Coordinates of C-alpha atoms in Angstrom, one line a residue:
X33 CA -6.4 8.6 -24.9
X34 CA -7.2 12.1 -23.5
X35 CA -4.8 13.2 -20.8
X36 CA -7.7 14.8 -18.9
X37 CA -11.1 13.5 -17.8
X38 CA -13.8 16.1 -18.3
X39 CA -16.1 14.5 -15.8
X40 CA -14.3 12.3 -13.4
X41 CA -15.9 9.7 -11.2
X42 CA -15.0 11.5 -8.0
X43 CA -15.6 15.1 -9.2
X44 CA -18.4 15.2 -11.8
X45 CA -18.1 18.2 -14.0
X46 CA -14.6 19.1 -12.6
X47 CA -11.7 18.7 -14.9
X48 CA -8.5 16.9 -13.7
X49 CA -5.9 14.6 -15.3
X50 CA -6.8 11.0 -15.7
X51 CA -5.7 8.9 -12.8
X52 CA -4.6 5.2 -13.3
X53 CA -4.1 3.0 -10.2
X54 CA -1.5 0.4 -11.0
X55 CA -2.9 -1.9 -8.3
X56 CA -5.8 -4.3 -7.9
X57 CA -5.8 -3.8 -4.1
X58 CA -9.3 -3.0 -2.7
X59 CA -7.6 -1.4 0.3
X60 CA -5.7 1.1 -1.9
X61 CA -9.0 2.0 -3.7
X62 CA -10.7 2.5 -0.3
X63 CA -7.8 4.7 0.9
X64 CA -8.0 6.9 -2.2
X65 CA -11.7 7.2 -1.7
X66 CA -11.0 8.6 1.8
X67 CA -9.4 11.6 0.2
X68 CA -12.2 11.9 -2.4
X69 CA -10.4 10.3 -5.4
X70 CA -11.7 7.5 -7.6
X71 CA -9.3 6.2 -10.2
X72 CA -10.5 6.4 -13.8
X73 CA -8.9 3.0 -14.5
X74 CA -7.6 0.1 -12.4
X75 CA -4.7 -1.5 -14.3
X76 CA -2.6 -3.8 -12.0
X77 CA 1.0 -4.4 -13.0
X78 CA 2.1 -8.0 -13.3
X79 CA 5.8 -8.2 -12.3
X80 CA 8.0 -10.6 -10.5
X81 CA 8.0 -9.4 -6.9
X82 CA 10.9 -11.7 -5.8
X83 CA 13.6 -9.9 -3.8
X84 CA 17.0 -9.6 -5.2
X85 CA 19.8 -11.4 -3.3
X86 CA 20.5 -9.4 -0.1
X87 CA 18.0 -6.8 -1.1
X88 CA 16.8 -4.8 2.0
X89 CA 13.1 -4.1 2.7
X90 CA 13.0 -0.4 1.9
X91 CA 14.9 -0.6 -1.4
X92 CA 12.8 -3.6 -2.4
X93 CA 9.6 -1.6 -1.8
X94 CA 10.9 1.3 -3.8
X95 CA 12.1 -0.8 -6.7
X96 CA 8.8 -2.7 -7.1
X97 CA 6.7 0.5 -7.0
X98 CA 8.9 2.1 -9.7
X99 CA 8.7 -1.0 -11.9
X100 CA 4.9 -1.2 -11.5
X101 CA 4.5 2.5 -12.3
X102 CA 6.8 2.3 -15.4
X103 CA 5.1 -0.7 -16.8
X104 CA 1.6 0.7 -16.5
X105 CA 2.5 4.2 -17.6
X106 CA 3.7 2.7 -20.9
X107 CA 0.1 1.7 -21.5
X108 CA -1.5 5.0 -20.5
X109 CA 0.4 7.9 -22.2
X110 CA -0.7 11.3 -20.9
X111 CA -2.3 10.1 -17.7
X112 CA -1.1 10.1 -14.1
X113 CA -0.2 6.6 -12.9
X114 CA 0.0 5.7 -9.2
X115 CA 1.7 2.5 -8.0
X116 CA 2.7 1.2 -4.6
X117 CA 4.2 -1.8 -2.9
X118 CA 4.1 -2.6 0.8
X119 CA 6.7 -4.7 2.5
X120 CA 6.9 -6.0 6.0
X121 CA 10.5 -6.0 7.3
X122 CA 11.9 -7.7 10.4
X123 CA 15.4 -6.3 10.7
X124 CA 17.1 -6.9 7.3
X125 CA 14.6 -9.6 6.5
X126 CA 11.7 -9.2 4.0
X127 CA 8.7 -11.2 5.2
X128 CA 6.6 -12.8 2.4
X129 CA 3.0 -12.3 1.4
X130 CA 1.1 -15.1 3.0
X131 CA -0.5 -17.3 0.3
X132 CA -0.9 -20.3 2.6
X133 CA -1.6 -20.9 6.3
X134 CA 1.9 -22.3 7.0
X135 CA 3.5 -19.1 5.7
X136 CA 1.1 -16.9 7.7
X137 CA 1.9 -18.9 10.8
X138 CA 5.6 -18.5 10.4
X139 CA 5.2 -14.8 9.9
X140 CA 3.0 -14.4 13.0
X141 CA 5.4 -16.4 15.1
X142 CA 8.2 -14.1 14.0
X143 CA 6.3 -10.9 14.6
X144 CA 4.6 -11.6 17.9
X145 CA 6.1 -9.8 20.9
X146 CA 8.5 -7.9 18.6
X147 CA 8.9 -4.6 16.8
X148 CA 8.8 -4.7 13.0
X149 CA 8.7 -2.1 10.2
X150 CA 6.3 -1.6 7.3
X151 CA 7.6 0.1 4.2
X152 CA 5.5 1.3 1.3
X153 CA 7.1 2.4 -1.9
X154 CA 5.1 4.9 -3.8
X155 CA 5.8 5.8 -7.4
X156 CA 3.8 8.2 -9.5
X157 CA 4.3 9.0 -13.2
X158 CA 3.0 12.4 -14.3
X159 CA 1.3 13.3 -17.6
X160 CA 4.7 14.4 -18.9
X161 CA 6.5 11.2 -17.8
X162 CA 8.1 12.8 -14.7
X163 CA 8.6 10.3 -11.9
X164 CA 7.9 10.9 -8.2
X165 CA 9.1 8.2 -5.8
X166 CA 8.9 7.9 -2.0
X167 CA 9.4 5.2 0.6
X168 CA 7.4 5.6 3.8
X169 CA 8.2 3.7 7.0
X170 CA 6.0 2.9 10.0
X171 CA 6.9 0.9 13.1
X172 CA 4.6 -1.6 14.6
X173 CA 4.9 -3.6 17.9
X174 CA 2.8 -6.7 18.3
X175 CA 2.0 -8.0 21.8
X176 CA 2.9 -11.6 22.7
X177 CA 0.4 -14.0 21.2
X178 CA -0.6 -17.4 22.4
X179 CA -0.8 -20.4 20.2
X180 CA -4.6 -20.4 20.5
X181 CA -4.8 -16.8 19.4
X182 CA -2.6 -17.5 16.3
X183 CA -4.7 -20.5 15.5
X184 CA -7.9 -18.5 15.8
X185 CA -6.6 -15.7 13.6
X186 CA -5.5 -18.1 11.0
X187 CA -8.9 -19.8 10.9
X188 CA -10.5 -16.5 9.8
X189 CA -8.5 -16.2 6.6
X190 CA -7.9 -12.5 7.3
X191 CA -4.2 -13.0 6.5
X192 CA -4.6 -14.3 3.0
X193 CA -2.4 -12.5 0.5
X194 CA -1.2 -10.0 3.1
X195 CA 2.5 -9.0 3.5
X196 CA 3.7 -10.4 6.8
X197 CA 0.6 -12.5 7.2
X198 CA -1.7 -9.9 8.7
X199 CA -3.9 -7.0 7.8
X200 CA -3.8 -4.2 10.4
X201 CA -7.3 -2.9 9.4
X202 CA -8.8 -6.3 10.3
X203 CA -8.6 -8.6 13.2
X204 CA -4.9 -8.2 13.5
X205 CA -5.6 -4.8 15.1
X206 CA -6.1 -6.8 18.2
X207 CA -2.4 -7.7 18.2
X208 CA -1.0 -4.1 17.9
X209 CA 0.5 -2.8 21.1
X210 CA 2.1 0.3 19.5
X211 CA 2.2 2.0 16.1
X212 CA 4.6 4.8 15.2
X213 CA 4.1 6.6 11.9
X214 CA 1.4 6.5 9.3
X215 CA -1.5 4.1 9.8
X216 CA -2.6 4.3 6.2
X217 CA 1.0 3.3 5.2
X218 CA 0.6 0.0 7.1
X219 CA -2.7 -0.6 5.4
X220 CA -1.0 -0.1 2.0
X221 CA -1.0 3.6 0.9
X222 CA 0.5 6.5 2.9
X223 CA -2.0 9.2 2.1
X224 CA -0.1 12.3 3.1
X225 CA 2.8 11.4 0.8
X226 CA 0.5 10.2 -2.0
X227 CA -1.5 13.4 -1.8
X228 CA 1.7 15.4 -2.0
X229 CA 2.8 13.6 -5.1
X230 CA -0.6 13.9 -6.8
X231 CA -0.7 17.6 -6.0
X232 CA 2.7 18.1 -7.7
X233 CA 1.5 16.1 -10.7
X234 CA -1.7 18.1 -11.1
X235 CA -4.4 16.5 -8.9
X236 CA -5.1 18.4 -5.7
X237 CA -7.5 16.2 -3.7
X238 CA -8.3 18.9 -1.1
X239 CA -8.9 21.6 -3.8
X240 CA -11.1 19.2 -5.8
X241 CA -13.2 18.4 -2.7
X242 CA -13.6 22.1 -1.9
X243 CA -14.6 22.8 -5.5
X244 CA -17.2 20.0 -5.5
X245 CA -18.7 21.3 -2.2
X246 CA -18.9 24.8 -3.7
X247 CA -20.6 23.4 -6.9
X248 CA -23.2 21.7 -4.7
X249 CA -24.0 25.1 -3.2

């Protein structure tokens, strides 16, 4: 497979390395689109995401993102592979992804009225196999929620598959009293840090956008 895409989806006619997103998350694709990038291939990594015994939230997010990047990079030699994993931490505790309503309810009851942290591990493998790895932390404070509010939120299904049982870009934005740090990190991909890693690896999102604007005249 060629390491470079002569005409990429995001920048027709402008050459850049192939970009593989090792995630099936629509939110991460949408965030990349905000900075003008469309992955050439979506290739999610299938790994065991269970925490190790006594593993803390930040190291857990970093480990999973690195494992995902390494697995997918082995399938796409010569391309840039971007992987990420987002973890909601309450103190030393890792909150699960909510796959059922009972899990989501437990998470919301733990988070309401309290401060928690959201960690996203970002791992990027360059065309030469070099690894860039970052963990970005944001702090979120939920206001106190009534039982009715929790029930109403759960009835919408907006929590399904989300770390900590909520999606900040959806109805759970009604619960946020304060956010410190990167908003895009809480959604699932810290764009400032991702753009920096991509630029180091050979994809400069801002330069590509400027080149495209110039080519349009």
